[in-house]
mmCIF file of C-alpha atoms in Angstrom:
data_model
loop_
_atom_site.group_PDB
_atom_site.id
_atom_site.type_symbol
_atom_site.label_atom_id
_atom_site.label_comp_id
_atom_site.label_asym_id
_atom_site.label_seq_id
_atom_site.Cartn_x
_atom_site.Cartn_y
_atom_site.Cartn_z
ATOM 1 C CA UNK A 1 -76.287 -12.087 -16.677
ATOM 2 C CA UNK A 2 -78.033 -9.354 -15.509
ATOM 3 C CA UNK A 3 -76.563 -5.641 -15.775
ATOM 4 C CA UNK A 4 -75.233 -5.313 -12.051
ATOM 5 C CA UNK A 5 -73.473 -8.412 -11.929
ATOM 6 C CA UNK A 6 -71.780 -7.341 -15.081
ATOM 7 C CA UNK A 7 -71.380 -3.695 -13.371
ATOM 8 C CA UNK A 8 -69.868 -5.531 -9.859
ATOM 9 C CA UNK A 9 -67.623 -7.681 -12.247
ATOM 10 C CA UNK A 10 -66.167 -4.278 -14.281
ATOM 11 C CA UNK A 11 -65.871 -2.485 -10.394
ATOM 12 C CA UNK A 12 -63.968 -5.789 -9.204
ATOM 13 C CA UNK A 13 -61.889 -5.948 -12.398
ATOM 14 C CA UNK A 14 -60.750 -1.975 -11.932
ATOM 15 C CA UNK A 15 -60.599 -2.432 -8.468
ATOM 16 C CA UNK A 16 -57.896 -5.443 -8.720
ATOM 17 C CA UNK A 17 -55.788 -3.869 -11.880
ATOM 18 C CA UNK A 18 -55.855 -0.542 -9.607
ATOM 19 C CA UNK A 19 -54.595 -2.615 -6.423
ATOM 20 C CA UNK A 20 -51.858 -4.168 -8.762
ATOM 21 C CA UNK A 21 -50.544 -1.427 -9.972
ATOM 22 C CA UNK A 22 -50.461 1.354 -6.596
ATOM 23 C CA UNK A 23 -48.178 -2.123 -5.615
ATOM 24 C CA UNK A 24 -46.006 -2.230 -8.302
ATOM 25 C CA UNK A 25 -45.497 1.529 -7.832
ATOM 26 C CA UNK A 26 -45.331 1.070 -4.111
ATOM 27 C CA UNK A 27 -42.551 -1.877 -4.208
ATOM 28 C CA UNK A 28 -40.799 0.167 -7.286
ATOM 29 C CA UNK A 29 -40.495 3.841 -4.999
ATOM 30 C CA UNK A 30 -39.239 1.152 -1.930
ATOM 31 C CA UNK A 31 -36.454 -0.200 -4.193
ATOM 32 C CA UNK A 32 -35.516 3.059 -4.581
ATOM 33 C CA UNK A 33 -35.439 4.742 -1.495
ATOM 34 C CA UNK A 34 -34.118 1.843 -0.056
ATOM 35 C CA UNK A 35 -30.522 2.288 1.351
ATOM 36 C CA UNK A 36 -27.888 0.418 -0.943
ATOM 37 C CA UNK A 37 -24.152 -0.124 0.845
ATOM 38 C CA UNK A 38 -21.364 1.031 -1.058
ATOM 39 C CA UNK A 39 -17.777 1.092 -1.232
ATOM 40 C CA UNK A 40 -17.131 5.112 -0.949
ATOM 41 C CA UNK A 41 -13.681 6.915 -0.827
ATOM 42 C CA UNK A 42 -13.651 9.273 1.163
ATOM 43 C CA UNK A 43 -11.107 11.858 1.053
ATOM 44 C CA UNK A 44 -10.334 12.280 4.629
ATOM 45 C CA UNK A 45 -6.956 10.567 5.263
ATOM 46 C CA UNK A 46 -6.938 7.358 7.423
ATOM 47 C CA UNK A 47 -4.992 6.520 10.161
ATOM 48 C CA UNK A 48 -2.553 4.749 8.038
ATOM 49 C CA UNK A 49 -2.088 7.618 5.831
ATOM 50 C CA UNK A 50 -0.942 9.815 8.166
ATOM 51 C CA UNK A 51 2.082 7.446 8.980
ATOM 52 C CA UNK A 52 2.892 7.482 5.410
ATOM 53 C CA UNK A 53 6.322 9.267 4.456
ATOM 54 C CA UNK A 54 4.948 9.898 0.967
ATOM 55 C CA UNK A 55 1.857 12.438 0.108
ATOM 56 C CA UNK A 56 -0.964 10.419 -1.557
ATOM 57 C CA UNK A 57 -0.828 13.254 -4.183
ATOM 58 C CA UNK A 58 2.771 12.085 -4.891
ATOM 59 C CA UNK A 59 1.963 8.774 -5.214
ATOM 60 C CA UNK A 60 -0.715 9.597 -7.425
ATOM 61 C CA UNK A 61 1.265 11.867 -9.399
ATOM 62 C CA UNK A 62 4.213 8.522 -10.387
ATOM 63 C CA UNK A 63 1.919 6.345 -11.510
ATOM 64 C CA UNK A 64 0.454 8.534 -13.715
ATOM 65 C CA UNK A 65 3.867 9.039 -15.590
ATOM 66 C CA UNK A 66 4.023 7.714 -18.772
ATOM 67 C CA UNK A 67 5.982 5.013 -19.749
ATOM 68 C CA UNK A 68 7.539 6.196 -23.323
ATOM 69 C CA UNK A 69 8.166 9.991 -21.914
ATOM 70 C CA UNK A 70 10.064 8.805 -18.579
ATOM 71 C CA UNK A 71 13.646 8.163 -19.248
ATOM 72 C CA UNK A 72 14.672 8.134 -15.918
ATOM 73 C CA UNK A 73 13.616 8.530 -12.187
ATOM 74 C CA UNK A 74 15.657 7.473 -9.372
ATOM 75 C CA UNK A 75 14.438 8.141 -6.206
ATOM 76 C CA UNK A 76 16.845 8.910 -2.994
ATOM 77 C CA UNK A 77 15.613 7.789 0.949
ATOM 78 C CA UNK A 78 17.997 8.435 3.499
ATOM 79 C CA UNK A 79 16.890 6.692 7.172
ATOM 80 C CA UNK A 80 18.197 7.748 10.482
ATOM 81 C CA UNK A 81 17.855 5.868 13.284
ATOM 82 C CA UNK A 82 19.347 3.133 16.353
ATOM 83 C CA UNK A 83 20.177 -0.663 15.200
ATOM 84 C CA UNK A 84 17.614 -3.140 17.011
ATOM 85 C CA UNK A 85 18.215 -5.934 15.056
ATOM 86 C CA UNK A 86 20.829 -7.531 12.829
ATOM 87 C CA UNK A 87 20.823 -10.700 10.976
ATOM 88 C CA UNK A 88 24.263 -11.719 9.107
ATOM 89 C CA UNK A 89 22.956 -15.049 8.468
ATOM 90 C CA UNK A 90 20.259 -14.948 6.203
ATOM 91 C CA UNK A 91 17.140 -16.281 6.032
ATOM 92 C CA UNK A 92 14.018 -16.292 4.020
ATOM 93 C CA UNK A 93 10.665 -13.991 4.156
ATOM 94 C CA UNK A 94 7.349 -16.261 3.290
ATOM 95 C CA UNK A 95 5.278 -13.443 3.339
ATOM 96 C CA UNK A 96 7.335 -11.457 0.544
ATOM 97 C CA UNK A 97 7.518 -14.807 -2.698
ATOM 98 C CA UNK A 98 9.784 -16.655 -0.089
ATOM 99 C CA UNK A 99 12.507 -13.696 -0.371
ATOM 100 C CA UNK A 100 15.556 -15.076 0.207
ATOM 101 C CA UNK A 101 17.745 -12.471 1.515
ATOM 102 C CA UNK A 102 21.789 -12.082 3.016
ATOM 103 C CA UNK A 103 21.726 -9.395 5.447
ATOM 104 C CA UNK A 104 19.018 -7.579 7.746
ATOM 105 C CA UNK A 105 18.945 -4.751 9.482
ATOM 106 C CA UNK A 106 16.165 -3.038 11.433
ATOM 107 C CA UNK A 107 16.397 0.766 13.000
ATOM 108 C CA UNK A 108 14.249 2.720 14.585
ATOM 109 C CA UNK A 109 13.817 6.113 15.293
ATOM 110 C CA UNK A 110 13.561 8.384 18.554
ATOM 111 C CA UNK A 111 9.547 7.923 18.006
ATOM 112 C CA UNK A 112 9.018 4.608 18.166
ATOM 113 C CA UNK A 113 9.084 4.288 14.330
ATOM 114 C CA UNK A 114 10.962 1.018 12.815
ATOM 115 C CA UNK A 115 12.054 -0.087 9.520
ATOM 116 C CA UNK A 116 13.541 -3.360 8.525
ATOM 117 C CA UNK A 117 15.655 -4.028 5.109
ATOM 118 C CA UNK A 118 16.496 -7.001 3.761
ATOM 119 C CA UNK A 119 19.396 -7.790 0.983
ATOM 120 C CA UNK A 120 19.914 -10.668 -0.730
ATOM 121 C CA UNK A 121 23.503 -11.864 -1.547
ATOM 122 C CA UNK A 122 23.883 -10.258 -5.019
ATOM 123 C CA UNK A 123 23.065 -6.507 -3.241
ATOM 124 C CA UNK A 124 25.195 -7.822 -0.510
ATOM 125 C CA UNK A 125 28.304 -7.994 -2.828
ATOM 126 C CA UNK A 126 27.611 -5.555 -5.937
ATOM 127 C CA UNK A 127 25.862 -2.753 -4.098
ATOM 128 C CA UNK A 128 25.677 -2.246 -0.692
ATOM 129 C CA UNK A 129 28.627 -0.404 0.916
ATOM 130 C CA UNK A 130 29.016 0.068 4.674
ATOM 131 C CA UNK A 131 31.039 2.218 6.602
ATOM 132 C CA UNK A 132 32.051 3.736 10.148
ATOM 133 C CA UNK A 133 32.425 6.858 11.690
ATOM 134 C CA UNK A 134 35.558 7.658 9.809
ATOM 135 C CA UNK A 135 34.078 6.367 6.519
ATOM 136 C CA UNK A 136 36.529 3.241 6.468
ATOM 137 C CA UNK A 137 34.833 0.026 5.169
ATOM 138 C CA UNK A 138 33.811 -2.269 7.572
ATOM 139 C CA UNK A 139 31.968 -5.587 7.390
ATOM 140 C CA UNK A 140 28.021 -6.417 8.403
ATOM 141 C CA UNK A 141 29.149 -8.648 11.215
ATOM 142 C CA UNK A 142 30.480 -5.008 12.264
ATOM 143 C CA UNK A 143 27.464 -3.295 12.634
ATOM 144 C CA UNK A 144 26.111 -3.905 16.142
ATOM 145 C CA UNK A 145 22.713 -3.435 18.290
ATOM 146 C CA UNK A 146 22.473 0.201 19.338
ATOM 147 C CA UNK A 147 24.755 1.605 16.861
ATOM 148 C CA UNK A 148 23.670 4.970 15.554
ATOM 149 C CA UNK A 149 23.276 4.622 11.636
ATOM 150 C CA UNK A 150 22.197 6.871 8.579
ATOM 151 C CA UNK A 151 20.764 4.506 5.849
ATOM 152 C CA UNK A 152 21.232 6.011 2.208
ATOM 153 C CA UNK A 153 19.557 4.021 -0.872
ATOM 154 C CA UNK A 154 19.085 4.719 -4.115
ATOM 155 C CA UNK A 155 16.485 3.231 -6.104
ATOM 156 C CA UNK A 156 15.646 3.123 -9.959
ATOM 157 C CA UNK A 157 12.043 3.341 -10.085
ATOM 158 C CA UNK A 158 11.675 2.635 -13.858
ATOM 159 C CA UNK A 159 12.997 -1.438 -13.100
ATOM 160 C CA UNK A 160 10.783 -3.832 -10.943
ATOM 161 C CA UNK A 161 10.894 -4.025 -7.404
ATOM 162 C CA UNK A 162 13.493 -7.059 -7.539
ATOM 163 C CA UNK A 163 16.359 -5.070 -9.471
ATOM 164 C CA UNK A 164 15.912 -1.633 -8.752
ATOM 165 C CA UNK A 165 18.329 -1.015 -6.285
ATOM 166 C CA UNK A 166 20.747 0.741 -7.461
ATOM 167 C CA UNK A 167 23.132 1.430 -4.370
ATOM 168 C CA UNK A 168 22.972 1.031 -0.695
ATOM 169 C CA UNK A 169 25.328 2.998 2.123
ATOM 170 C CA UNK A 170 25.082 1.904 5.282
ATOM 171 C CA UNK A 171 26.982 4.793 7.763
ATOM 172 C CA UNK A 172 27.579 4.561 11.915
ATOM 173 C CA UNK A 173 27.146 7.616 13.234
#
């Protein structure tokens, strides 16, 4: 073999390795500049958030309490608004673990805004109280569409979401 074939073999052999490896660098730099989607949260508040009654920041705030220190925390909503729809027959919810509840009553408010609450037969009997305009007792069948209402609940926040009710006032205005 005579010296410039061994010379062209060495210039073809450095020429290849150098190819190979500006492409690995070149296919490396891509993979990095290349735009990756990701989930990011942003801190700008959604639509949804700004129909929420509670702050984010108070949400946040509960569920970092800390089991052993919290004896209690009950937490208070009161609702005003006009009856739309009431249901003294019962029924069941399939979205909510086939709920099977006593009583329901949806309101809404002078803005459009609408709430519906649903109470099986156990609330119905041990804690819900409802009353009239002179604060007599009166009975669900009583409560009619259009009647002007104040909602008052109480709510134990330390027990689950089936049992933490821990009274219920139902008031025509």
């Amino acid at each position: 073999m005579s010296n410039i074939n061994k010379i062209l073999i060495a210039v073809n052999a450095v020429v290849i390795i150098t190819v190979i490896f500006l492409g690995g660098l070149y296919i490396k730099k891509r993979q990095q500049t290349q735009f990756v989607p990701q989930l990011v949260l942003s801190p700008t508040p959604s639509e949804s958030a700004s129909s929420q009654a509670l702050d984010n920041q108070v949400i946040d705030s509960l569920k970092k309490l800390k089991k052993g220190i919290l004896t209690r925390s009950t937490l208070i909503n009161t609702y005003d608004g006009k009856v739309v729809e009431v249901n003294t027959k019962g029924g069941r919810l399939p979205w909510a673990n086939d709920f099977q509840y006593k009583f329901a009553l949806k309101i809404v408010n002078e803005k459009g805004e609408s709430n519906t609450f649903y109470y099986n037969e156990t609330e119905m009997k041990t804690k819900v109280a409802m009353v009239d305009k002179l604060g007599k007792p009166i009975k669900p069948e009583e409560i009619k569409t259009n009647d002007a209402v104040m909602i008052e609940e109480s709510m134990d926040l330390k027990k689950d979401w089936n049992n933490n009710l821990i009274n219920l006032k139902i008031s025509i205005k």
